[in-house]
Short mmCIF file of C-alpha atoms and ligand atoms in Angstrom, two decimals:
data_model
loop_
_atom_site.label_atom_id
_atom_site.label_comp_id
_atom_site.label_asym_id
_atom_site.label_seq_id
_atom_site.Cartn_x
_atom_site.Cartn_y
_atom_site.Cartn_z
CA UNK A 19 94.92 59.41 -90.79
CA UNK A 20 95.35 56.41 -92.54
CA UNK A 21 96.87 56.65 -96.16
CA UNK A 22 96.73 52.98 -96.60
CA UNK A 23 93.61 52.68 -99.11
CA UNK A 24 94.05 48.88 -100.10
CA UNK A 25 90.64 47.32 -100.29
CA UNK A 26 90.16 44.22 -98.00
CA UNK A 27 86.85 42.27 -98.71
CA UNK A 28 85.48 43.53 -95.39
CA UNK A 29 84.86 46.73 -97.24
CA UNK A 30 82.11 44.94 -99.05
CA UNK A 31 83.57 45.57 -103.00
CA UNK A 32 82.06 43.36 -105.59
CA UNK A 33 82.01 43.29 -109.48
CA UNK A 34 79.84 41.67 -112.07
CA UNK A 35 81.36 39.23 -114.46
CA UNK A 36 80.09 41.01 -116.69
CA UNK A 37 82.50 44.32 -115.74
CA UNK A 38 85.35 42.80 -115.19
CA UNK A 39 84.87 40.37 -117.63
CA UNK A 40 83.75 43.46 -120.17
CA UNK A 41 85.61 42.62 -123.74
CA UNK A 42 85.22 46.01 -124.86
CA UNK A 43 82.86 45.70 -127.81
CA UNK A 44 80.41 49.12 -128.74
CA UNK A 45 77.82 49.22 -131.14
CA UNK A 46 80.65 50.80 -133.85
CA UNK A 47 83.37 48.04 -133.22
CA UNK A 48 84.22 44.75 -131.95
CA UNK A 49 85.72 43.01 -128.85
CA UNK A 50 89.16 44.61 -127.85
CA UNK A 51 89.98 41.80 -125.81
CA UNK A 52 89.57 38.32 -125.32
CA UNK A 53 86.52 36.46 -123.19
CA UNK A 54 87.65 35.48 -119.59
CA UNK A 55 86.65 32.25 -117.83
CA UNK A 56 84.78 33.38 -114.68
CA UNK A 57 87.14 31.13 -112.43
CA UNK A 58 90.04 33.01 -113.62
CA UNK A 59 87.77 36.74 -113.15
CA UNK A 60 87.14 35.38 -109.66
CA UNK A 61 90.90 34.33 -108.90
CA UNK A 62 91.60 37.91 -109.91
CA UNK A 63 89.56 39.81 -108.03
CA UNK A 64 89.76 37.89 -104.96
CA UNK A 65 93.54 38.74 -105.20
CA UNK A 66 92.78 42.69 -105.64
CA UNK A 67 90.75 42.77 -102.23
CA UNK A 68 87.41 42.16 -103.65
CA UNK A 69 84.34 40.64 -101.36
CA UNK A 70 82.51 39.21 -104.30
CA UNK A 71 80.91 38.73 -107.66
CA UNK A 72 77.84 39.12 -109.05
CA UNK A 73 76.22 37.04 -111.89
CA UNK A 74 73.50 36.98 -114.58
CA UNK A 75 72.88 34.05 -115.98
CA UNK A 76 74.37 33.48 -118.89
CA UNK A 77 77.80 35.26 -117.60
CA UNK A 78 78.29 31.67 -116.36
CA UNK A 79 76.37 29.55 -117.94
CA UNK A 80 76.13 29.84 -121.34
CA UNK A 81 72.35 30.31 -122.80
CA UNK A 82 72.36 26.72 -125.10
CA UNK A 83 74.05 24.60 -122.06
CA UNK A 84 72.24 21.26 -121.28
CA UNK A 85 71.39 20.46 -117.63
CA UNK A 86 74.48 18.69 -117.09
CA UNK A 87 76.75 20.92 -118.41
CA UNK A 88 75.11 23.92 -116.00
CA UNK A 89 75.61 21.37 -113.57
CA UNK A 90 79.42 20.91 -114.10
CA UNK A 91 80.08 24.77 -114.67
CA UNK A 92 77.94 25.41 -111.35
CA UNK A 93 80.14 22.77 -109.17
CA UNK A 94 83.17 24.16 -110.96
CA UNK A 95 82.42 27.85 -109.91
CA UNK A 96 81.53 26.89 -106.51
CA UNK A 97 84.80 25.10 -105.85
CA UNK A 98 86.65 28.15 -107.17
CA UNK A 99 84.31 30.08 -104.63
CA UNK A 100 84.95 28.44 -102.19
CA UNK A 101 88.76 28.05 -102.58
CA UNK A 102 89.14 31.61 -102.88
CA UNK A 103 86.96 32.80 -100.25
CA UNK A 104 84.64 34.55 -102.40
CA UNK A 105 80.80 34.91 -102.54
CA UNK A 106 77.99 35.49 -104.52
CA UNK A 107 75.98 38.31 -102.90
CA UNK A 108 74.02 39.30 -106.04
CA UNK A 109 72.68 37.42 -108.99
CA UNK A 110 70.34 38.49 -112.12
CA UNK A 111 68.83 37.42 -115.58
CA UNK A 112 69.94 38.31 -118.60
CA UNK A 113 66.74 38.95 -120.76
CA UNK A 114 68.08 41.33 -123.09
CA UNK A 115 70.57 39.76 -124.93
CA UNK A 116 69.02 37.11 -127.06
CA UNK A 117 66.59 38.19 -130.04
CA UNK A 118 64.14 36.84 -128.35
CA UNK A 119 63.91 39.73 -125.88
CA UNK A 120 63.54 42.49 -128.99
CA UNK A 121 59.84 43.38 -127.88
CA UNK A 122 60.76 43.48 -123.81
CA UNK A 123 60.80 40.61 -121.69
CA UNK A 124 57.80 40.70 -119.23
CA UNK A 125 56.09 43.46 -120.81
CA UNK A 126 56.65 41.93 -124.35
CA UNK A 127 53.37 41.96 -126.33
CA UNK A 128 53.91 38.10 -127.48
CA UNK A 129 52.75 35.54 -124.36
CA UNK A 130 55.27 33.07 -125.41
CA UNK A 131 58.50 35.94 -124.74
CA UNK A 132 56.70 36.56 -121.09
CA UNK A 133 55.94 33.37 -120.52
CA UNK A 134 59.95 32.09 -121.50
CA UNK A 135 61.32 35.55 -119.36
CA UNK A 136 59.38 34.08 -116.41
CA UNK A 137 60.65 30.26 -116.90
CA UNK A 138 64.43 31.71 -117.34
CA UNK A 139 64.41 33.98 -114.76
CA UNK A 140 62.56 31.18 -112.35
CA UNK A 141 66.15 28.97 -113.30
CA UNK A 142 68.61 32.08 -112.76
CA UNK A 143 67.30 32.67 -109.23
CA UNK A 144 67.60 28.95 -108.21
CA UNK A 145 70.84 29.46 -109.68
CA UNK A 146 71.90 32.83 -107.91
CA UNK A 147 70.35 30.82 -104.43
CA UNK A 148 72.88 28.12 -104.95
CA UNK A 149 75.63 30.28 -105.28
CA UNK A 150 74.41 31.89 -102.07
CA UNK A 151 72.96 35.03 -103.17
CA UNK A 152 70.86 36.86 -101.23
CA UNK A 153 69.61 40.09 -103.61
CA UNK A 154 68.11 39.49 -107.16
CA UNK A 155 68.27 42.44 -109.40
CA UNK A 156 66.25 43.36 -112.12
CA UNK A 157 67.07 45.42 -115.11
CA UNK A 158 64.72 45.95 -117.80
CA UNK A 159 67.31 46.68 -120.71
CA UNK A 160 64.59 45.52 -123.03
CA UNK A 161 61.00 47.03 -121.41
CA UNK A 162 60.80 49.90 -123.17
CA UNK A 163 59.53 50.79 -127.26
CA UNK A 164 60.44 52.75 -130.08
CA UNK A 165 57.78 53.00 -132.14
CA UNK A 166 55.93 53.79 -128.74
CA UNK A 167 51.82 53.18 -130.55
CA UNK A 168 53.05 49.07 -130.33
CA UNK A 169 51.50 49.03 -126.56
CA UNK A 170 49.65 50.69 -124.01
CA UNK A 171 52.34 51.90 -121.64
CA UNK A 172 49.46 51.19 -118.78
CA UNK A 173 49.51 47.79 -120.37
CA UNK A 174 53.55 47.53 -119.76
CA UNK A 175 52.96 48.83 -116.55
CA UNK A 176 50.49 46.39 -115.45
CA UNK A 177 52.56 43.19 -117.12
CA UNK A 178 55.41 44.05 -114.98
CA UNK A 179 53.80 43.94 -111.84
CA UNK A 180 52.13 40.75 -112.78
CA UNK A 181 55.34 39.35 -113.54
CA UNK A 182 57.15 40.97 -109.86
CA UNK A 183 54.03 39.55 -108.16
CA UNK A 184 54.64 36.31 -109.69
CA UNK A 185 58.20 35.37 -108.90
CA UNK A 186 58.02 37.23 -105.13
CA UNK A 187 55.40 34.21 -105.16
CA UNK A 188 57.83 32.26 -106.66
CA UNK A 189 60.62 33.21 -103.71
CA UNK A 190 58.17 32.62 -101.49
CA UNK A 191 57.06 29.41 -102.25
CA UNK A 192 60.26 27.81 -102.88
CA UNK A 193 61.17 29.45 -98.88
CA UNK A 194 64.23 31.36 -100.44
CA UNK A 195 65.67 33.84 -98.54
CA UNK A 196 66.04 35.98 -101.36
CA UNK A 197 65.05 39.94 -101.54
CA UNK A 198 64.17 41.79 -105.35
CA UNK A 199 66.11 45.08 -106.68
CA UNK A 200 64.72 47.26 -109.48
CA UNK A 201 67.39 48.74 -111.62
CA UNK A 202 65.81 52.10 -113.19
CA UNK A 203 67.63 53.11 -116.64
CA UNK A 204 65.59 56.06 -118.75
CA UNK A 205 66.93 55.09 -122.16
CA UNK A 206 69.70 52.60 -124.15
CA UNK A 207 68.87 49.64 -125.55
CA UNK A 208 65.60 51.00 -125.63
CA UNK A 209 64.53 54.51 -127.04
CA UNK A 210 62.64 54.77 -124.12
CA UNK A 211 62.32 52.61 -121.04
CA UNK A 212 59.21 51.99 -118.85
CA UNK A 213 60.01 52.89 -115.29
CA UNK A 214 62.64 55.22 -116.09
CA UNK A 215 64.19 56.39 -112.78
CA UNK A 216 64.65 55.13 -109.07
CA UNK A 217 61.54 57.16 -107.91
CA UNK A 218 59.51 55.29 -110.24
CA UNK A 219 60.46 52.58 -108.98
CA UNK A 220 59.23 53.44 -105.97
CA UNK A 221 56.45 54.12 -106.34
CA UNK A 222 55.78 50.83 -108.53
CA UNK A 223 57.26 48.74 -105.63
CA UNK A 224 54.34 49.99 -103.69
CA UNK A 225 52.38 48.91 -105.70
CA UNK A 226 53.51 45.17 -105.26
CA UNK A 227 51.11 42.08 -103.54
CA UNK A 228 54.66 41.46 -101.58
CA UNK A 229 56.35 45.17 -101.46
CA UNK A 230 58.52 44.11 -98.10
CA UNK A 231 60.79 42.19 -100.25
CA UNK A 232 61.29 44.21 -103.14
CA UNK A 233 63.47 47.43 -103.11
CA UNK A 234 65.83 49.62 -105.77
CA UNK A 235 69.47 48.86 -106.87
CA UNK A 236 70.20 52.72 -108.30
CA UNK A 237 73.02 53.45 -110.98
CA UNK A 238 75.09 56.39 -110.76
CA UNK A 239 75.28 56.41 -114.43
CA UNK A 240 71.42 55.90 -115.22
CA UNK A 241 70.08 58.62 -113.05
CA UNK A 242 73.00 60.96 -114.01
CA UNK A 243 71.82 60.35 -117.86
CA UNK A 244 68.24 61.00 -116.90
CA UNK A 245 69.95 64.55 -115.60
CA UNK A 246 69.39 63.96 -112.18
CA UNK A 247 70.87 63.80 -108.38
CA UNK A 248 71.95 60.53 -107.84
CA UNK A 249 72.90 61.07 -104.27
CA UNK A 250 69.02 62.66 -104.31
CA UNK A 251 67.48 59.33 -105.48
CA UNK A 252 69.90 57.13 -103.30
CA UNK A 253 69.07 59.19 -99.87
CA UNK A 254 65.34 58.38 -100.67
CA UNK A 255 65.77 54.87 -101.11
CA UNK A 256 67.40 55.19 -98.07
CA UNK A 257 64.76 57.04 -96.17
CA UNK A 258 62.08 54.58 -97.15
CA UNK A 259 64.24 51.48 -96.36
CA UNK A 260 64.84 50.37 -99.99
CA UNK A 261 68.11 50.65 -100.82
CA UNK A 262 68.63 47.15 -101.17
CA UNK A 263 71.76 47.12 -103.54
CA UNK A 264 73.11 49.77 -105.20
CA UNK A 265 75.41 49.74 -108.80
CA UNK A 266 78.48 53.04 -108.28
CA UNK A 267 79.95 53.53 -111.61
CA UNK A 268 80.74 56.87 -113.50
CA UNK A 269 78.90 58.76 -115.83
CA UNK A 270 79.30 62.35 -118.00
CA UNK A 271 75.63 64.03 -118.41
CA UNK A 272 73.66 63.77 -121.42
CA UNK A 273 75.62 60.60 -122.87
CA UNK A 274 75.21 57.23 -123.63
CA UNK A 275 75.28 54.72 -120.59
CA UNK A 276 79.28 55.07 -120.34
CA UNK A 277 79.47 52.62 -117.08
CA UNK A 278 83.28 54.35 -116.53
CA UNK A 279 85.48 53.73 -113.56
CA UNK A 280 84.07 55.21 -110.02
CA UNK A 281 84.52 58.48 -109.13
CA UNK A 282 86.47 59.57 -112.75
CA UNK A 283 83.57 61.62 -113.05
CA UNK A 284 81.69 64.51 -110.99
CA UNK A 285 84.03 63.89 -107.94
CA UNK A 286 81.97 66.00 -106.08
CA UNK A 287 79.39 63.77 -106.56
CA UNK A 288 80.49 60.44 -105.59
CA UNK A 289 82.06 62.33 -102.30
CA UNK A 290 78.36 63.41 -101.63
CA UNK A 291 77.23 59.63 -102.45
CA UNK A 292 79.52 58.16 -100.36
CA UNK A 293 79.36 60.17 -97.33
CA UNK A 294 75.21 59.21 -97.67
CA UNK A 295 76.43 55.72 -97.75
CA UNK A 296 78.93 55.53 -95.25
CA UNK A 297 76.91 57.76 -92.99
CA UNK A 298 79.51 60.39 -91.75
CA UNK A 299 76.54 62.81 -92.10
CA UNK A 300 74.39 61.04 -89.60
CA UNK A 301 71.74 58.73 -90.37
CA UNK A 302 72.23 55.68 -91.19
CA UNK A 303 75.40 53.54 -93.15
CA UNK A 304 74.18 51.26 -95.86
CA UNK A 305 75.75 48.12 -94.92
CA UNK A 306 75.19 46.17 -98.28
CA UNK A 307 77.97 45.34 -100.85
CA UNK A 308 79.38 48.06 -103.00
CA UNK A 309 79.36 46.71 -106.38
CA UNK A 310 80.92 48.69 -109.08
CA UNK A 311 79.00 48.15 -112.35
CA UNK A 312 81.38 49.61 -114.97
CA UNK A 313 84.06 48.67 -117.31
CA UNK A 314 87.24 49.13 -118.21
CA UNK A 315 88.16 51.99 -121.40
CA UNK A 316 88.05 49.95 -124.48
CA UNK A 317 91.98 51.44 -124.98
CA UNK A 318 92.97 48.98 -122.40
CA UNK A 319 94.40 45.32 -122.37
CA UNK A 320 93.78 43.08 -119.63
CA UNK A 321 96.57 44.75 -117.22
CA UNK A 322 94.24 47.90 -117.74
CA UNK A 323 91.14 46.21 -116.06
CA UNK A 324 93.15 45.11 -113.14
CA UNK A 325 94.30 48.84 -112.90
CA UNK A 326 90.36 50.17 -113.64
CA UNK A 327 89.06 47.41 -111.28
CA UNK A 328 91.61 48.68 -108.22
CA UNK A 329 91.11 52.47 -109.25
CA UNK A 330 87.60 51.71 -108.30
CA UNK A 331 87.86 50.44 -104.94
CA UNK A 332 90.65 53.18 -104.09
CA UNK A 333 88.82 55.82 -104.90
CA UNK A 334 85.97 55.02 -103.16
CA UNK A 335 88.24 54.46 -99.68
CA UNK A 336 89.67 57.82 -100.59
CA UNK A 337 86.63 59.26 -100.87
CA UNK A 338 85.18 57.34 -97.32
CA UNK A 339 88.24 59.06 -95.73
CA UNK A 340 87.12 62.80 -97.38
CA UNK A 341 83.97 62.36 -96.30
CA UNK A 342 84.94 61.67 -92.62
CA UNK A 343 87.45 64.57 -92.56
CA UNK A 344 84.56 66.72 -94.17
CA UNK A 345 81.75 65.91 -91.74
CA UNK A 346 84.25 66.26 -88.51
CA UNK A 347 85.86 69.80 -89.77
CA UNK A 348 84.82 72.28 -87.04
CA UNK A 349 84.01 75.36 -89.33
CA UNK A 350 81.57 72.60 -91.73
CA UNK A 351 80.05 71.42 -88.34
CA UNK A 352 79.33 75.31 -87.40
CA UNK A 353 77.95 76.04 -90.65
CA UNK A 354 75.56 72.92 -91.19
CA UNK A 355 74.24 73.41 -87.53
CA UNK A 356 70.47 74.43 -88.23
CA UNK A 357 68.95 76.98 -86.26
CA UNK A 358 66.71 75.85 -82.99
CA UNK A 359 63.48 77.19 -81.66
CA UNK A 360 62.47 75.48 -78.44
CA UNK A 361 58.97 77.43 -79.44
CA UNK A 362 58.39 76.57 -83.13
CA UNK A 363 60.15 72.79 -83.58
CA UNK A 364 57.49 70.91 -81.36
CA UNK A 365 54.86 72.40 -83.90
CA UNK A 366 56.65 71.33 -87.33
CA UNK A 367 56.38 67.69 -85.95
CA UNK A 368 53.56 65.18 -85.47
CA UNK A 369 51.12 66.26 -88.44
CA UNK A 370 48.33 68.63 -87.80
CA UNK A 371 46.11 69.24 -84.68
CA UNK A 372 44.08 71.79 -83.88
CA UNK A 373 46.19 73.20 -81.11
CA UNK A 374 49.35 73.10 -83.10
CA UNK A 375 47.27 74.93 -86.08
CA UNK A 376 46.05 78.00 -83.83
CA UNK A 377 49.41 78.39 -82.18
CA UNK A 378 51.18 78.32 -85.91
CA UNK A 379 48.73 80.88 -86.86
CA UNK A 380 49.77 82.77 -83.73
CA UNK A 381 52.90 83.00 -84.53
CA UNK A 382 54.49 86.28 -85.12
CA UNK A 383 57.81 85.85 -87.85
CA UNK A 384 59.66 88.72 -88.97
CA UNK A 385 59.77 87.95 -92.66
CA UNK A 386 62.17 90.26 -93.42
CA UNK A 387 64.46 89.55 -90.85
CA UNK A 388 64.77 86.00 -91.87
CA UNK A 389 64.99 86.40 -95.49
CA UNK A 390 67.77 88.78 -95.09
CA UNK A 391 70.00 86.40 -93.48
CA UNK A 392 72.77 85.01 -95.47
CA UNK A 393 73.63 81.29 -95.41
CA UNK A 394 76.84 81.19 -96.15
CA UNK A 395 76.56 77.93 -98.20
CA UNK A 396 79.07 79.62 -100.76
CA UNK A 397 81.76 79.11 -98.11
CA UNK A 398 80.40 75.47 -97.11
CA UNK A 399 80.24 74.56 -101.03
CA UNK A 400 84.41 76.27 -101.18
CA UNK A 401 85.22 73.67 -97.91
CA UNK A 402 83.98 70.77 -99.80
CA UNK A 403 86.21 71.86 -102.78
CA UNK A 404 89.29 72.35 -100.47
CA UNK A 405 88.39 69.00 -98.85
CA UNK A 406 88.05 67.16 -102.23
CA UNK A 407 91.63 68.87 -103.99
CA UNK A 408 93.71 68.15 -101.18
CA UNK A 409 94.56 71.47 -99.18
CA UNK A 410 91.66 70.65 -96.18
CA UNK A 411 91.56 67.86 -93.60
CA UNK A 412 94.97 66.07 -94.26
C1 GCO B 19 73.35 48.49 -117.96
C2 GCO B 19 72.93 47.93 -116.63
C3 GCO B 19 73.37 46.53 -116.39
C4 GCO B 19 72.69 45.92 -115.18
C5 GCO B 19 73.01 44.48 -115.12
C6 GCO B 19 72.50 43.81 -113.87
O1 GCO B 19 73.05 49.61 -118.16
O2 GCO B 19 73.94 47.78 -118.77
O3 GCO B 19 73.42 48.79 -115.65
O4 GCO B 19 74.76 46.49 -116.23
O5 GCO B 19 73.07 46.54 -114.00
O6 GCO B 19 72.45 43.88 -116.24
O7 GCO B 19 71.15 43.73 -113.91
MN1 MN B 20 74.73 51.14 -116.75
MN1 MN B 21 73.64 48.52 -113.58
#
């Protein structure tokens, strides 16, 4: 077993600017450390193993630039790119920042803030398609309302897919090979925001004139604040073929968005997550980039995001290498093995038919017999524990 857990950018790690790049500031105090030019964030990470980074906007170039100065900063970037072997696999808009953006973005109730969020985010994905990107994400920090009588959430509903259907159109037209991923968040900036979790989402990509190209990018930290499973919401992405990106971070229930280093929280968690992703259960391996969108404890100086930007990728190999032993343990194998019955499977498959339905009805099941049966997943859940602290599968 190897012990040698040094990322290599065939493992697919990326980082935002904007995580990397993360000064530090909170809404009760200011930056802790200085701003970063991207080149040097890039240098940096492509030193520490990293595949990539990902972009919004503004993280590069800066919101008042003039069309040759985004043209300079672009060719600059790209040569850095290029000399360091790096790439851009993921880009985004930021339309939450500026004031503009108070009301939402596309679901703002002013046409002019809709009709601006369209023309900006129309320029950030030519951008992220010259860097080479080939997944836009979306994050609504800003769809969402306080004061929640301002709009008809139906309304919201309805302006976002007006503004998805536009700019698939968009894609389309301008022959981009380019593919859309929502980012769900329940709450913060907002006090509530519209399409809260990664099932919504779902269900309002299905919604979409040009669904095929849109899919999820889920946050461990945004479905753990909502209070729910992320490896849950993640394996049904998965199952319906729209887990098109996905943002690992860490996250304490019931807080703020905390965005803290992966895997420093719920270990048992992130193990689950990333045996889903790296497919030692079965099934299939997501084979996109991991990004890591979190930051760096505002206690630390820049030697400290070097050290929370490694601790990231480590503990993810670590935990690729515990899932591994996990799912190839003997006495795990026994106990996940699910009962068969030669006479009952072919019935529980296929939907309904007549024939299946008499011969289900047929069936004779001794109720009690079954629902005495212990499962034993006390002892499974202990193996996982073992496997996790150290004693199991070294
Ligand atoms: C957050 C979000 C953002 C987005 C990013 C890319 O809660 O701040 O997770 O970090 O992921 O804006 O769209
Ligand atoms: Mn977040
Ligand atoms: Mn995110």
């Amino acid at each position: 077993m190897s012990a040698n857990f040094d990322p290599v950018p065939a493992d697919l790690f990326t980082f935002g600017l904007w995580t990397v790049g993360n000064p530090g500031r909170d809404p009760f105090g200011d930056a802790v450390r200085p701003v970063l030019d991207p080149n040097y964030l890039v240098r940096k990470l492509a030193a520490i193993g990293a595949h990539g980074v990902n972009l919004h906007d503004n993280d590069l170039v800066p919101f008042h630039a003039t069309a040759s100065e985004r043209d300079r900063i672009v060719r600059e970037f790209q040569q850095t790119l290029k000399n360091t072997g790096m790439c851009v696999p993921m880009a985004t808009t930021n339309l939450f920042s500026h004031p503009i953006w108070k009301d939402g973005a596309f679901t703002a109730n002013d046409p002019q803030v809709r009709a601006f969020a369209l023309q900006k985010t129309m320029r950030a994905i030519d951008l992220g398609v010259e860097l080479g990107a080939k997944i836009f994400v979306f994050w609504g920090g800003r769809e969402g309302s306080e004061a929640d009588a301002c709009r008809d959430p139906r309304t919201a509903w309805q302006r976002m897919r007006d503004a998805m259907d536009f700019l698939c159109g968009y894609v389309r037209d301008q022959r981009y090979d380019l593919r859309f991923a929502l980012e769900a968040k329940p709450n913060e900036p907002r006090g509530d925001l519209y399409l809260p979790t990664t099932g919504h989402m779902l269900h309002f990509i299905s919604t979409l004139q040009h669904h095929e190209m849109v899919g999820v990018n889920p946050e461990v930290a945004h479905e753990v604040m909502a209070g729910l499973s992320f490896p849950h919401n993640v394996a049904q992405a998965m199952a319906c073929n729209k887990l098109f990106h996905i943002d690992l971070n860490g996250q304490k229930i019931g807080r703020y968005d905390q965005d803290l280093r992966f895997g420093s929280e719920d270990q048992k968690g992130a193990l689950l997550l990333v045996r889903l992703l790296e497919g030692t259960l079965g099934g299939e391996r997501y084979t996109g980039p991991r990004h890591f969108d979190a930051h760096a404890y505002r206690s630390e100086d820049e030697a400290g995001v070097w050290e929370f930007a490694k601790g990231c990728m480590r503990t993810y190999k670590i935990l690729a290498q515990k899932a591994a032993a996990f799912d190839a343990d003997p006495e795990v194998k026994a106990l996940i093995a699910e009962p068969k019955d030669a006479q009952i499977d072919p019935l529980l498959q296929g939907g309904y038919s007549k024939e299946r339905a008499s011969k289900l009805l047929a069936l004779k099941i001794d109720v009690d017999a079954v629902a005495k049966r212990g499962l034993q997943y006390e002892r499974l859940d202990q193996l996982m524990v073992e496997h996790l602290l150290g004693v199991r599968g070294q």
